[in-house]
Amino acid sequence: MSELPTLPVTFRPSSTRVVLLTAAVAIFVVITAVAMLLKQLSPGERVSFVFTALLLDAVLLLLARPKVVVDEDGVTVVNLTNKRRLEWAEILQVTLRAGDPWVFLNLSDGTSLPALGIQPGLARQRAIADARALRALVEARSAAGPERRQD
């Protein structure tokens, strides 16, 4: 088995995040510039243009939010609108099958939690490496009893 990452570690789709944040800035700048350059617009219409740009940016920022944070005590999965803290013992398996849009965590309560912070969209090899690292961490931590985790 390869060496485990040093904790704490954060997994996130960096390429996707850069694209989304760059698009958010560009959209805001372009729409605001258009609103200011169109002389026939009233002040209220200009405000509505800027407000629309802010709404679009809010959506892009929401899409850039996902991450998986791993520390000594467990895993925090931050998806679009929710955040869930998991203890090591709650995670039974980490899966990223061919065609999956992101990693899934199979949990001890019989459910599966999508972890959007590891997704093979723009950086497939990076996502596969991150999924393997998370899987190795889960396997190492679930095999370790409380006394071993104190190391």
XYZ file of C-alpha atoms in Angstrom:
151
model
C 0.000 0.000 0.000
C 1.222 3.494 -0.751
C 2.020 5.961 1.984
C -0.990 7.602 3.595
C -1.431 11.374 3.236
C -0.523 13.492 6.227
C -3.597 14.587 8.157
C -5.420 16.900 8.008
C -5.966 16.778 4.254
C -8.607 18.410 2.060
C -9.760 16.894 -1.201
C -11.508 19.195 -3.655
C -11.882 19.390 -7.433
C -9.300 22.149 -7.908
C -9.579 22.477 -11.705
C -13.367 22.675 -11.569
C -13.153 25.166 -8.733
C -10.738 27.421 -10.674
C -13.024 27.369 -13.711
C -16.106 28.179 -11.629
C -14.472 30.999 -9.662
C -12.959 32.498 -12.809
C -16.337 32.348 -14.533
C -17.977 33.995 -11.518
C -15.580 36.929 -11.636
C -15.875 37.265 -15.417
C -19.676 37.145 -15.345
C -19.869 39.765 -12.627
C -17.425 42.094 -14.410
C -19.064 41.726 -17.838
C -22.661 42.110 -16.664
C -21.788 45.062 -14.426
C -19.830 46.724 -17.249
C -22.735 46.251 -19.654
C -25.125 47.727 -17.093
C -22.922 50.793 -16.681
C -22.219 51.253 -20.405
C -25.840 51.108 -21.582
C -26.873 54.743 -21.224
C -30.566 54.076 -21.859
C -30.905 51.994 -18.662
C -32.490 53.548 -15.603
C -30.727 53.255 -12.227
C -33.226 50.538 -11.228
C -32.462 48.530 -14.357
C -28.733 48.830 -13.691
C -29.256 47.549 -10.165
C -31.258 44.630 -11.570
C -28.361 43.782 -13.923
C -25.892 43.763 -11.015
C -28.341 41.783 -8.868
C -28.674 39.199 -11.652
C -24.870 38.950 -11.860
C -24.731 38.392 -8.102
C -27.359 35.630 -8.327
C -25.406 33.886 -11.083
C -22.225 34.215 -9.018
C -23.986 32.748 -5.982
C -24.867 29.648 -8.011
C -21.287 29.307 -9.278
C -19.894 29.747 -5.755
C -22.291 27.063 -4.523
C -21.024 24.719 -7.244
C -17.426 25.468 -6.167
C -18.146 24.613 -2.503
C -17.739 20.792 -2.365
C -14.786 19.318 -0.508
C -13.858 16.403 1.692
C -11.844 17.271 4.803
C -10.083 14.419 6.566
C -8.556 14.719 10.026
C -7.607 12.441 12.904
C -11.184 12.243 14.204
C -13.026 11.554 10.961
C -14.242 12.941 7.677
C -16.283 16.053 6.919
C -18.143 15.969 3.609
C -19.181 19.393 2.304
C -21.549 19.141 -0.646
C -23.543 21.860 -2.406
C -26.004 22.715 0.339
C -25.116 20.469 3.250
C -22.201 19.468 5.443
C -21.905 16.167 7.282
C -19.348 15.051 9.830
C -18.580 11.322 9.910
C -16.627 9.314 12.437
C -14.190 6.797 10.968
C -16.305 3.850 12.122
C -19.319 5.145 10.157
C -17.561 4.760 6.786
C -17.540 1.202 5.509
C -16.355 1.723 1.949
C -15.166 4.413 -0.477
C -16.208 3.823 -4.091
C -15.537 5.530 -7.407
C -16.697 3.252 -10.198
C -16.294 3.940 -13.901
C -18.975 6.429 -14.899
C -19.627 7.694 -11.359
C -19.803 11.501 -11.229
C -18.130 11.547 -7.789
C -17.041 9.350 -4.890
C -19.649 7.595 -2.778
C -19.168 6.683 0.876
C -21.053 3.566 1.958
C -22.041 4.111 5.576
C -22.727 1.822 8.506
C -26.397 2.894 8.637
C -26.957 1.303 5.214
C -26.966 4.559 3.255
C -24.566 5.942 0.718
C -23.301 9.522 0.900
C -22.074 11.277 -2.227
C -18.787 13.120 -1.657
C -18.765 15.753 -4.395
C -15.340 16.954 -3.310
C -13.767 14.099 -5.276
C -15.092 14.100 -8.822
C -13.438 12.951 -12.026
C -14.874 15.740 -14.195
C -11.895 17.818 -15.377
C -9.086 15.967 -13.579
C -9.856 12.258 -13.741
C -6.432 10.971 -12.660
C -6.356 13.345 -9.697
C -9.827 12.182 -8.612
C -8.785 8.549 -8.846
C -5.666 9.233 -6.758
C -7.735 11.177 -4.194
C -10.320 8.381 -4.008
C -7.550 5.824 -3.457
C -5.982 7.984 -0.745
C -9.334 8.405 1.017
C -10.002 4.670 0.712
C -6.580 3.887 2.215
C -7.198 6.319 5.077
C -10.622 4.805 5.788
C -9.207 1.287 5.723
C -6.306 2.246 7.996
C -8.526 4.111 10.458
C -11.317 1.554 10.568
C -8.764 -1.206 11.248
C -7.232 0.887 14.030
C -8.749 0.775 17.458
C -8.980 3.895 19.620
C -5.612 3.122 21.190
C -3.850 3.029 17.792
C -5.411 6.328 16.676
C -3.607 8.146 19.461
C -0.222 7.516 17.746
